Tab-separated table of C-alpha atoms and ligand atoms in Angstrom:
chain	number	residue	atom	x	y	z
A	1	MET	CA	203.715	149.714	2.654
A	2	ASN	CA	204.227	153.343	3.787
A	3	LEU	CA	201.733	155.445	1.974
A	4	THR	CA	203.251	158.901	2.752
A	5	VAL	CA	206.439	157.632	1.470
A	6	ILE	CA	204.847	156.327	-1.687
A	7	TRP	CA	202.606	159.643	-1.989
A	8	GLU	CA	205.925	161.463	-2.248
A	9	ASP	CA	207.181	159.079	-5.061
A	10	VAL	CA	203.844	159.635	-6.912
A	11	LEU	CA	204.037	163.348	-6.606
A	12	ALA	CA	207.635	163.825	-7.584
A	13	ARG	CA	206.856	161.404	-10.867
A	14	LEU	CA	203.713	163.487	-11.538
A	15	GLU	CA	205.493	166.881	-11.264
A	16	LYS	CA	207.937	165.709	-13.478
A	17	ASN	CA	205.451	164.544	-15.944
A	18	PHE	CA	203.463	167.972	-15.713
A	19	GLU	CA	206.388	170.102	-15.789
A	20	ASN	CA	206.084	173.100	-18.335
A	21	THR	CA	202.772	171.976	-19.366
A	22	VAL	CA	199.309	173.584	-19.098
A	23	LEU	CA	198.585	170.939	-16.360
A	24	GLU	CA	201.407	172.295	-14.139
A	25	LEU	CA	198.827	174.626	-12.466
A	26	SER	CA	196.390	171.791	-11.994
A	27	PHE	CA	199.068	169.816	-10.567
A	28	ASN	CA	199.790	172.155	-7.659
A	29	THR	CA	196.086	173.296	-7.411
A	30	TYR	CA	194.487	170.007	-7.498
A	31	ILE	CA	197.063	167.147	-6.963
A	32	LYS	CA	199.374	168.550	-4.557
A	33	THR	CA	196.699	169.389	-2.109
A	34	LEU	CA	195.445	165.928	-1.957
A	35	LYS	CA	195.855	163.819	1.317
A	36	PRO	CA	196.675	160.225	1.214
A	37	MET	CA	194.462	158.323	3.766
A	38	PHE	CA	194.857	154.511	3.403
A	39	GLU	CA	195.083	151.601	1.235
A	40	GLU	CA	192.680	148.640	1.480
A	41	ASP	CA	191.765	146.242	-1.189
A	42	LEU	CA	194.067	147.270	-3.724
A	43	THR	CA	192.542	150.764	-3.685
A	44	ILE	CA	194.011	153.970	-2.503
A	45	TYR	CA	191.994	156.456	-0.676
A	46	LEU	CA	193.111	160.045	-1.174
A	47	CYS	CA	191.334	162.888	0.697
A	48	ALA	CA	190.082	166.233	-1.185
A	49	GLY	CA	189.358	169.404	0.486
A	50	ASP	CA	185.892	169.879	-0.695
A	51	GLU	CA	183.305	168.616	-3.171
A	52	THR	CA	184.667	170.763	-6.037
A	53	HIS	CA	187.986	169.558	-5.384
A	54	LYS	CA	186.776	166.054	-5.295
A	55	ASP	CA	184.988	166.410	-8.618
A	56	MET	CA	188.001	168.189	-10.395
A	57	VAL	CA	190.074	165.502	-9.688
A	58	GLN	CA	187.745	162.663	-10.382
A	59	GLN	CA	187.061	164.076	-13.710
A	60	ARG	CA	190.592	164.710	-14.802
A	61	PHE	CA	193.141	162.722	-12.681
A	62	LEU	CA	192.012	159.512	-11.764
A	63	PRO	CA	193.587	157.310	-14.307
A	64	ILE	CA	196.863	158.876	-14.121
A	65	LEU	CA	196.779	158.652	-10.642
A	66	ALA	CA	195.920	154.985	-10.331
A	67	GLU	CA	198.731	154.365	-13.033
A	68	THR	CA	201.460	156.494	-11.085
A	69	PHE	CA	200.470	154.777	-7.839
A	70	SER	CA	200.608	151.379	-9.326
A	71	LYS	CA	203.999	152.046	-10.695
A	72	ALA	CA	205.493	153.509	-7.423
A	73	ILE	CA	204.232	150.566	-5.431
A	74	SER	CA	205.516	148.081	-7.810
A	75	ASP	CA	208.877	149.980	-7.786
A	76	ALA	CA	208.985	149.974	-3.660
A	77	THR	CA	207.502	146.751	-3.019
A	78	GLY	CA	208.470	144.803	-5.816
A	79	ILE	CA	204.706	143.318	-6.337
A	80	GLU	CA	203.127	144.205	-9.286
A	81	GLU	CA	199.235	145.078	-8.685
A	82	HIS	CA	196.825	147.489	-10.370
A	83	TYR	CA	195.855	149.978	-7.821
A	84	ALA	CA	192.651	151.993	-8.065
A	85	VAL	CA	192.192	155.212	-6.628
A	86	VAL	CA	189.261	156.958	-4.611
A	87	ILE	CA	188.809	160.645	-3.941
A	88	ASP	CA	186.359	161.565	-1.330
A	89	THR	CA	186.139	164.384	1.372
A	90	THR	CA	187.198	163.702	4.784
A	91	SER	CA	183.836	162.906	6.520
A	92	GLU	CA	183.158	159.985	3.791
A	93	LEU	CA	186.653	158.749	4.153
A	94	GLU	CA	186.420	158.394	7.823
A	95	LEU	CA	183.478	156.046	7.371
A	96	ILE	CA	185.138	153.679	5.255
A	97	ALA	CA	188.660	153.806	6.913
A	98	PRO	CA	189.427	150.313	8.146
A	99	LYS	CA	189.235	150.036	11.677
A	100	LYS	CA	192.780	148.944	12.545
A	101	GLU	CA	195.723	147.463	10.391
A	102	SER	CA	195.194	144.117	8.521
A	103	MET	CA	197.736	141.743	10.267
A	104	PRO	CA	201.020	141.723	8.526
A	105	GLY	CA	201.437	139.413	5.814
A	106	VAL	CA	197.795	138.841	5.312
A	107	LEU	CA	196.586	140.786	2.426
A	108	HIS	CA	193.083	142.139	2.327
A	109	LEU	CA	191.508	140.666	5.124
A	110	ASN	CA	189.402	143.081	7.243
A	111	PRO	CA	189.731	142.207	10.755
A	112	ALA	CA	185.927	143.305	11.287
A	113	TYR	CA	184.717	140.782	9.136
A	114	THR	CA	184.329	138.105	11.823
A	115	PHE	CA	181.965	135.472	12.728
A	116	GLU	CA	181.361	137.410	15.691
A	117	SER	CA	179.954	140.293	14.016
A	118	PHE	CA	177.839	138.570	11.446
A	119	VAL	CA	174.173	138.517	12.532
A	120	VAL	CA	172.495	135.044	11.635
A	121	GLY	CA	169.034	135.023	10.274
A	122	ASP	CA	166.985	132.661	8.119
A	123	SER	CA	168.287	134.261	5.121
A	124	ASN	CA	171.776	133.605	5.858
A	125	LYS	CA	171.713	130.857	8.435
A	126	PHE	CA	172.979	127.906	5.882
A	127	ALA	CA	175.748	129.990	4.300
A	128	HIS	CA	176.731	130.823	7.774
A	129	ALA	CA	176.672	127.442	9.128
A	130	ALA	CA	178.689	125.971	6.011
A	131	SER	CA	181.214	128.862	6.355
A	132	ARG	CA	181.646	128.005	9.955
A	133	ALA	CA	182.054	124.289	9.285
A	134	VAL	CA	184.791	125.283	6.468
A	135	ALA	CA	186.776	127.301	9.124
A	136	ASP	CA	186.755	124.581	11.794
A	137	ASP	CA	187.762	121.739	9.494
A	138	PRO	CA	189.177	123.285	5.984
A	139	GLY	CA	189.370	121.001	3.119
A	140	HIS	CA	187.342	118.212	4.423
A	141	THR	CA	183.723	119.012	5.038
A	142	TYR	CA	182.563	121.348	1.904
A	143	ASN	CA	185.225	121.760	-0.633
A	144	PRO	CA	184.683	124.159	-2.823
A	145	LEU	CA	182.202	126.261	-0.778
A	146	PHE	CA	180.427	128.506	-3.125
A	147	ILE	CA	178.603	131.348	-1.402
A	148	TYR	CA	175.967	133.405	-3.836
A	149	GLY	CA	173.704	136.072	-3.349
A	150	GLY	CA	172.772	139.586	-4.236
A	151	VAL	CA	175.051	142.708	-3.721
A	152	GLY	CA	175.608	143.935	0.177
A	153	LEU	CA	174.279	140.855	1.588
A	154	GLY	CA	177.503	139.645	3.498
A	155	LYS	CA	179.221	137.382	0.880
A	156	THR	CA	182.675	139.076	1.513
A	157	HIS	CA	181.952	139.330	5.224
A	158	LEU	CA	181.603	135.525	5.580
A	159	MET	CA	184.398	134.781	3.218
A	160	GLN	CA	186.863	137.152	5.288
A	161	ALA	CA	185.390	135.668	8.625
A	162	ILE	CA	186.554	132.012	7.429
A	163	GLY	CA	190.005	133.544	6.823
A	164	ASN	CA	190.320	135.584	10.129
A	165	SER	CA	189.046	132.390	12.000
A	166	MET	CA	191.591	130.159	10.558
A	167	LEU	CA	194.113	132.618	11.160
A	168	GLU	CA	193.175	133.121	14.633
A	169	LYS	CA	193.654	129.060	15.139
A	170	ASN	CA	196.888	128.953	13.336
A	171	PRO	CA	198.631	132.332	12.259
A	172	ASN	CA	200.949	130.461	9.975
A	173	THR	CA	197.903	129.460	7.567
A	174	LYS	CA	198.532	130.630	4.150
A	175	ILE	CA	195.512	132.618	2.962
A	176	ILE	CA	194.725	134.107	-0.364
A	177	TYR	CA	191.856	136.202	-0.479
A	178	ILE	CA	191.321	137.833	-3.926
A	179	THR	CA	188.807	139.765	-5.769
A	180	THR	CA	188.202	137.987	-9.278
A	181	GLU	CA	189.328	141.149	-11.083
A	182	SER	CA	192.609	141.290	-9.311
A	183	PHE	CA	193.208	137.782	-9.903
A	184	VAL	CA	192.669	138.419	-13.516
A	185	SER	CA	194.585	141.526	-13.860
A	186	GLU	CA	197.465	140.096	-11.916
A	187	LEU	CA	197.580	137.002	-14.132
A	188	ILE	CA	197.445	139.248	-17.486
A	189	GLU	CA	200.428	141.115	-15.818
A	190	ALA	CA	202.086	137.986	-14.889
A	191	ILE	CA	202.185	136.558	-18.597
A	192	ARG	CA	203.000	140.120	-20.203
A	193	ARG	CA	206.141	140.156	-18.009
A	194	ASN	CA	206.749	136.410	-18.401
A	195	ASN	CA	206.619	135.597	-15.015
A	196	GLN	CA	203.842	133.167	-14.636
A	197	GLU	CA	205.553	130.964	-12.522
A	198	ALA	CA	205.544	133.190	-9.512
A	199	PHE	CA	201.762	133.673	-9.928
A	200	LYS	CA	201.365	130.030	-10.199
A	201	ARG	CA	203.340	129.324	-6.960
A	202	LYS	CA	201.517	132.027	-5.023
A	203	TYR	CA	198.142	131.061	-5.692
A	204	ARG	CA	198.465	127.042	-5.751
A	205	ASN	CA	200.443	127.138	-2.299
A	206	ALA	CA	197.446	128.478	-0.602
A	207	ASP	CA	195.962	126.819	2.439
A	208	LEU	CA	192.877	128.478	2.307
A	209	PHE	CA	192.059	130.011	-1.303
A	210	MET	CA	189.031	132.629	-1.636
A	211	MET	CA	188.138	134.222	-4.675
A	212	ASP	CA	185.486	137.053	-4.351
A	213	ASP	CA	182.894	137.885	-7.033
A	214	ILE	CA	183.616	135.281	-9.543
A	215	GLN	CA	180.746	136.620	-12.041
A	216	PHE	CA	183.682	139.019	-13.001
A	217	ILE	CA	185.937	136.178	-14.622
A	218	SER	CA	186.845	137.795	-17.963
A	219	ARG	CA	186.160	136.333	-21.267
A	220	THR	CA	190.041	135.660	-21.882
A	221	THR	CA	190.856	132.140	-21.838
A	222	SER	CA	194.174	132.382	-19.921
A	223	ALA	CA	192.191	133.455	-16.988
A	224	LYS	CA	189.761	130.670	-17.136
A	225	GLU	CA	192.582	128.321	-17.874
A	226	GLU	CA	194.638	129.376	-14.602
A	227	LEU	CA	191.545	129.398	-12.280
A	228	PHE	CA	190.691	125.762	-13.811
A	229	HIS	CA	194.196	124.496	-12.824
A	230	THR	CA	194.802	126.659	-9.538
A	231	PHE	CA	191.299	124.809	-8.550
A	232	ASN	CA	192.670	121.382	-9.567
A	233	THR	CA	195.782	121.530	-7.828
A	234	LEU	CA	194.429	123.066	-4.817
A	235	HIS	CA	191.502	120.425	-4.334
A	236	GLN	CA	193.717	117.626	-5.103
A	237	ALA	CA	196.069	118.892	-2.316
A	238	GLY	CA	193.128	119.020	0.225
A	239	LYS	CA	193.306	122.699	0.489
A	240	GLN	CA	190.093	124.772	0.999
A	241	ILE	CA	188.669	126.707	-1.952
A	242	VAL	CA	185.848	129.188	-1.116
A	243	ILE	CA	184.352	131.125	-4.127
A	244	SER	CA	181.470	133.752	-4.126
A	245	SER	CA	179.353	135.069	-6.798
A	246	ASP	CA	176.216	137.331	-7.158
A	247	LYS	CA	174.609	134.299	-9.042
A	248	PRO	CA	174.753	130.439	-9.235
A	249	PRO	CA	177.466	129.102	-11.360
A	250	GLU	CA	175.622	127.986	-14.180
A	251	GLU	CA	174.305	131.426	-14.642
A	252	ILE	CA	177.637	133.300	-14.897
A	253	PRO	CA	178.357	134.226	-18.313
A	254	ASN	CA	182.036	133.110	-19.542
A	255	LEU	CA	182.146	130.365	-16.906
A	256	GLU	CA	183.072	126.959	-18.751
A	257	GLU	CA	181.246	124.082	-18.064
A	258	ARG	CA	184.335	122.424	-16.573
A	259	ILE	CA	184.463	125.097	-14.079
A	260	VAL	CA	181.162	125.067	-13.305
A	261	SER	CA	181.078	121.311	-12.636
A	262	ARG	CA	184.080	121.388	-10.360
A	263	LEU	CA	182.103	124.057	-8.367
A	264	ARG	CA	179.284	121.808	-7.953
A	265	TRP	CA	181.569	119.356	-6.344
A	266	GLY	CA	181.367	120.954	-2.954
A	267	ILE	CA	178.470	122.863	-1.560
A	268	MET	CA	176.246	125.779	-2.699
A	269	ALA	CA	175.016	128.078	-0.188
A	270	LYS	CA	172.663	131.069	-1.066
A	271	ILE	CA	172.294	134.155	0.843
A	272	ASP	CA	168.860	135.645	0.540
A	273	ASN	CA	167.512	138.886	1.265
A	274	PRO	CA	167.315	139.361	5.184
A	275	ASP	CA	164.123	139.556	6.868
A	276	TYR	CA	162.950	142.736	8.713
A	277	GLU	CA	164.009	141.446	12.038
A	278	THR	CA	167.602	140.340	10.959
A	279	ARG	CA	168.159	143.872	9.189
A	280	VAL	CA	167.435	145.495	12.457
A	281	ALA	CA	169.696	142.940	14.445
A	282	ILE	CA	172.383	143.805	11.880
A	283	LEU	CA	172.153	147.602	12.134
A	284	ARG	CA	172.090	147.148	16.573
A	285	GLU	CA	175.345	145.074	15.743
A	286	LYS	CA	176.849	147.826	13.696
A	287	LEU	CA	175.912	150.702	15.626
A	288	PRO	CA	178.865	150.825	18.072
A	289	TYR	CA	180.905	150.657	15.386
A	290	ILE	CA	179.393	153.323	13.200
A	291	LYS	CA	179.446	155.664	16.254
A	292	GLN	CA	183.239	155.090	16.971
A	293	ILE	CA	184.251	155.640	13.139
A	294	THR	CA	182.052	158.582	13.397
A	295	GLY	CA	183.163	159.961	16.623
A	296	SER	CA	179.537	160.350	17.879
A	297	THR	CA	178.448	159.695	21.212
A	298	LEU	CA	174.869	160.540	20.833
A	299	ASP	CA	172.324	157.654	21.413
A	300	VAL	CA	170.125	156.537	18.747
A	301	ASP	CA	166.363	155.913	19.366
A	302	ASP	CA	165.447	152.411	18.814
A	303	GLU	CA	162.748	153.449	16.388
A	304	VAL	CA	165.281	154.859	14.206
A	305	LEU	CA	167.057	151.554	13.566
A	306	HIS	CA	163.670	149.921	12.881
A	307	TYR	CA	162.595	152.786	10.338
A	308	ILE	CA	165.850	152.368	8.492
A	309	ALA	CA	165.534	148.771	8.287
A	310	SER	CA	162.179	149.059	6.878
A	311	LYS	CA	163.422	151.147	3.853
A	312	ASN	CA	165.559	148.527	2.078
A	313	ASP	CA	165.378	144.861	2.194
A	314	SER	CA	167.864	143.826	-0.268
A	315	ASN	CA	171.426	145.681	0.406
A	316	ILE	CA	172.797	145.695	3.935
A	317	ARG	CA	175.586	148.255	2.722
A	318	ASP	CA	172.911	150.797	2.129
A	319	LEU	CA	171.254	150.295	5.373
A	320	GLU	CA	174.555	151.108	6.992
A	321	GLY	CA	175.106	154.030	4.800
A	322	ALA	CA	171.745	155.488	5.720
A	323	LEU	CA	172.619	154.704	9.431
A	324	LYS	CA	176.203	156.644	8.911
A	325	LYS	CA	174.653	159.330	7.271
A	326	VAL	CA	171.904	160.024	10.035
A	327	ILE	CA	174.910	159.753	12.665
A	328	LEU	CA	177.130	162.540	10.999
A	329	GLN	CA	173.978	164.745	10.355
A	330	ALA	CA	173.049	164.349	14.047
A	331	LYS	CA	176.519	165.373	14.822
A	332	LEU	CA	176.462	168.460	13.000
A	333	ILE	CA	173.086	169.418	14.387
A	334	ASN	CA	174.707	168.975	17.816
A	335	LEU	CA	177.284	171.098	17.180
A	336	ASP	CA	174.755	173.925	16.431
A	337	LYS	CA	172.313	173.197	19.587
A	338	PRO	CA	172.910	170.191	21.532
A	339	ILE	CA	170.228	167.393	21.288
A	340	LYS	CA	169.307	164.804	23.590
A	341	SER	CA	169.382	161.711	21.382
A	342	ILE	CA	169.055	160.833	17.500
A	343	ASP	CA	165.254	160.592	17.081
A	344	MET	CA	162.934	160.145	14.023
A	345	ASN	CA	162.861	164.029	13.352
A	346	ILE	CA	166.601	164.081	12.824
A	347	THR	CA	166.423	160.716	10.554
A	348	GLU	CA	163.671	161.474	8.421
A	349	SER	CA	165.355	164.909	7.415
A	350	ALA	CA	168.710	163.409	7.063
A	351	LEU	CA	167.436	160.513	4.876
A	352	SER	CA	164.590	162.530	3.133
A	353	ASP	CA	166.541	161.817	-0.402
A	354	PHE	CA	168.550	158.844	0.690
A	355	PHE	CA	166.352	155.876	-0.332
A	356	VAL	CA	164.581	157.616	-3.308
A	357	GLU	CA	167.122	156.149	-5.837
A	358	PRO	CA	167.698	152.644	-4.699
A	359	SER	CA	164.064	151.730	-4.311
A	360	THR	CA	163.256	153.039	-7.794
A	361	LYS	CA	166.143	151.905	-9.519
A	362	SER	CA	166.848	148.426	-10.546
A	363	ILE	CA	169.573	147.883	-12.939
A	364	THR	CA	167.648	147.769	-16.242
A	365	PRO	CA	169.038	148.091	-19.871
A	366	ARG	CA	167.516	151.842	-19.950
A	367	TYR	CA	169.190	152.586	-16.551
A	368	ILE	CA	172.404	151.620	-18.002
A	369	ILE	CA	172.293	153.384	-21.191
A	370	SER	CA	171.117	156.576	-19.328
A	371	LEU	CA	173.830	156.339	-16.919
A	372	VAL	CA	176.536	155.717	-19.599
A	373	CYS	CA	175.003	158.872	-21.406
A	374	ARG	CA	175.188	160.882	-18.238
A	375	TYR	CA	178.716	159.690	-17.402
A	376	PHE	CA	179.869	160.999	-21.054
A	377	ASP	CA	177.743	164.127	-20.838
A	378	ILE	CA	175.514	163.002	-24.178
A	379	THR	CA	172.205	162.555	-25.054
A	380	GLU	CA	170.287	159.181	-25.130
A	381	SER	CA	169.375	160.192	-28.605
A	382	ASP	CA	173.252	160.300	-29.584
A	383	VAL	CA	174.019	157.007	-28.464
A	384	ILE	CA	170.811	155.514	-30.165
A	385	GLY	CA	171.420	157.488	-33.293
A	386	LYS	CA	173.757	157.350	-36.352
A	387	LYS	CA	176.593	159.570	-35.466
A	388	LYS	CA	179.976	157.869	-35.589
A	389	ASN	CA	182.451	160.436	-34.268
A	390	LYS	CA	184.606	159.267	-31.178
A	391	GLU	CA	182.648	161.216	-28.799
A	392	ILE	CA	179.605	159.272	-29.414
A	393	ALA	CA	180.778	155.768	-30.461
A	394	LEU	CA	182.965	154.834	-27.612
A	395	PRO	CA	180.177	155.789	-24.939
A	396	ARG	CA	177.901	153.591	-27.122
A	397	GLN	CA	180.378	150.608	-27.201
A	398	ILE	CA	180.686	150.885	-23.689
A	399	ALA	CA	176.943	150.887	-23.065
A	400	MET	CA	176.941	147.733	-24.985
A	401	TYR	CA	179.556	146.203	-22.936
A	402	PHE	CA	177.824	146.822	-19.623
A	403	LEU	CA	174.494	145.671	-21.105
A	404	ARG	CA	176.224	142.303	-22.152
A	405	ASP	CA	177.770	142.196	-18.907
A	406	ILE	CA	175.255	142.973	-16.265
A	407	THR	CA	171.915	142.394	-17.960
A	408	ASP	CA	170.931	139.061	-19.691
A	409	LEU	CA	170.612	140.460	-22.981
A	410	GLY	CA	171.725	139.002	-25.917
A	411	TYR	CA	173.840	140.512	-28.610
A	412	LYS	CA	170.700	141.044	-30.703
A	413	ALA	CA	168.525	142.313	-28.261
A	414	ILE	CA	171.382	144.819	-27.101
A	415	GLY	CA	171.435	145.721	-30.626
A	416	ASP	CA	167.683	146.528	-30.681
A	417	GLN	CA	167.996	148.516	-27.466
A	418	LEU	CA	170.585	150.847	-29.220
A	419	GLY	CA	168.801	151.976	-32.208
A	420	GLY	CA	168.608	148.512	-34.287
A	421	ARG	CA	172.452	147.940	-34.748
A	422	ASP	CA	173.127	144.132	-35.585
A	423	HIS	CA	174.382	141.377	-33.749
A	424	SER	CA	178.022	141.464	-34.950
A	425	THR	CA	178.465	145.286	-34.384
A	426	VAL	CA	177.481	144.558	-30.917
A	427	MET	CA	179.584	141.652	-30.378
A	428	HIS	CA	182.553	143.385	-31.821
A	429	ALA	CA	182.017	146.298	-29.595
A	430	CYS	CA	182.099	144.161	-26.610
A	431	GLU	CA	185.075	142.303	-27.501
A	432	LYS	CA	186.971	145.401	-28.409
A	433	ILE	CA	186.135	147.096	-24.787
A	434	LYS	CA	187.059	143.920	-22.998
A	435	THR	CA	190.424	143.740	-24.870
A	436	GLN	CA	191.278	147.312	-23.947
A	437	TYR	CA	189.843	146.724	-20.316
A	438	ASP	CA	192.766	143.984	-20.171
A	439	SER	CA	195.359	146.109	-21.633
A	440	SER	CA	194.936	149.755	-21.067
A	441	MET	CA	195.002	150.904	-17.420
A	442	GLU	CA	193.093	153.975	-18.581
A	443	MET	CA	190.013	151.876	-19.731
A	444	LYS	CA	190.079	149.661	-17.032
A	445	ASN	CA	189.946	152.742	-14.437
A	446	LEU	CA	186.982	154.096	-16.846
A	447	ILE	CA	185.131	150.995	-16.835
A	448	ASN	CA	185.212	150.482	-12.997
A	449	ASP	CA	184.481	153.819	-12.521
A	450	ILE	CA	181.361	153.546	-14.678
A	451	ARG	CA	180.568	150.126	-13.086
A	452	GLN	CA	180.775	151.478	-9.784
A	453	LYS	CA	178.272	154.408	-10.508
A	454	ILE	CA	175.781	151.886	-12.119
A	455	PHE	CA	175.620	149.464	-8.644
A	456	GLU	CA	175.828	152.775	-6.413
B	501	ADP	P1	178.853	141.480	-0.436
B	501	ADP	O1	180.144	140.762	-0.517
B	501	ADP	O2	177.655	140.078	-0.373
B	501	ADP	O3	178.407	142.401	-1.348
B	501	ADP	P2	179.419	142.486	2.215
B	501	ADP	O4	179.951	141.009	2.537
B	501	ADP	O5	180.257	143.282	1.574
B	501	ADP	O6	178.338	142.052	0.982
B	501	ADP	O7	178.413	142.986	3.253
B	501	ADP	C1	178.037	144.242	3.142
B	501	ADP	C2	177.971	144.964	4.469
B	501	ADP	O8	176.956	144.510	5.198
B	501	ADP	C3	179.102	145.041	5.171
B	501	ADP	O9	179.450	146.016	6.089
B	501	ADP	C4	178.862	143.751	6.131
B	501	ADP	O10	179.696	143.639	7.407
B	501	ADP	C5	177.431	143.661	6.352
B	501	ADP	N1	176.408	142.670	6.650
B	501	ADP	C6	176.044	142.046	5.582
B	501	ADP	N2	175.393	140.907	6.179
B	501	ADP	C7	175.644	140.825	7.508
B	501	ADP	C8	175.377	140.073	8.574
B	501	ADP	N3	174.590	139.188	8.515
B	501	ADP	N4	175.558	140.578	10.073
B	501	ADP	C9	176.118	141.740	10.293
B	501	ADP	N5	176.828	142.424	8.965
B	501	ADP	C10	176.387	142.012	7.726
B	502	MG	MG1	181.556	141.274	-2.000
């Protein structure tokens, strides 16, 4: 897929759309000035000139951009997928840009996620050994392999390492790596277009089938049904299945017993929070890569790695983010006044507000409610109160949806959190949002955007 060509097409479509409307001016100012950067994991990354530009686009044009990209790509490639759009400024985007192009024909495998780059410690040694065993002898040892653990602990890295390793041994291996969300939305699209056969063929022919974050399986019966049959077909054919989740199967809402019991046929590998030594080792492993993508040549004092590792014990992605931030900040300081190396002074000032939020914030019902309110720019007493107008009712329903999805509160308890609403109101709201999520691109983007903010 040539992103520049697709972008031209997207612009042409939007221009037509906005012609002679009040949005024409916004189009020229905010959309035409964006730069397409890269595509990864069904997400298009666009670069904005500065923070204000980024905010404007984020607030107003994300859904239409995502929708137009999806259309343009599907017309160009014949593959129907829902693409998300992420806008950021250059420095942020450079950090997350993939190092090199993924191998042709293999979708969504990041070549940087290998066993070699995976640091093994007590917290993950079992999951690592099981993954290796699977990659060495797929379909025979542990099938399915179910990897679970908290956010940012290396589940995706390990899965992709299995894929990369099998591919290295045999470039013709048919590998499917898909997020559960994409699986579900692709299926719904296939049903809509009466194209289920192609969908089945694609997934049921894999040699290695990996599905990431199964906790996001939707309530729709068709998705669970399809997953169940895909699972059976592959398993019977001796093909390897790898599934990840943030929790053990029996704790995943919406997962039926028959799927849970199939997951139990294989092996469960839990990843725990890494200990301090492992965190330092991971940062040390990542350092050359981070220096490379940030274009920094400055040495980093060992103390700095220890300091960052001491700040958070439950999310490696955050630790990497902290290290990147320090290195970028140091780069700026160095331009101004050359420095010898990155020391604790620079680190402390760069990270002065970095760890504040994650350490005090856990995802509580109150946190979700307040975040949804902030997102829609309404007050908490609005959502808890009696108002029924759309500006308030929709955020309230979305808050209910997230409370149901993320916390383990039941409908009744959710109603209590939101001003004593009854069980059926909450249930109805959750179903409604879920249905819209599955059927409307706009709702999907909205929900995904909020979800990302909740977890970030
Ligand atoms: P998850 O899928 O569990 O949310 P990821 O696999 O996306 O987490 O990992 C988040 C980041 O942390 C990735 O950049 C990954 O490379 C890194 N990471 C996690 N665990 C390790 C490890 N043991 N060794 C090296 N990098 C790791
Ligand atoms: Mg992951």
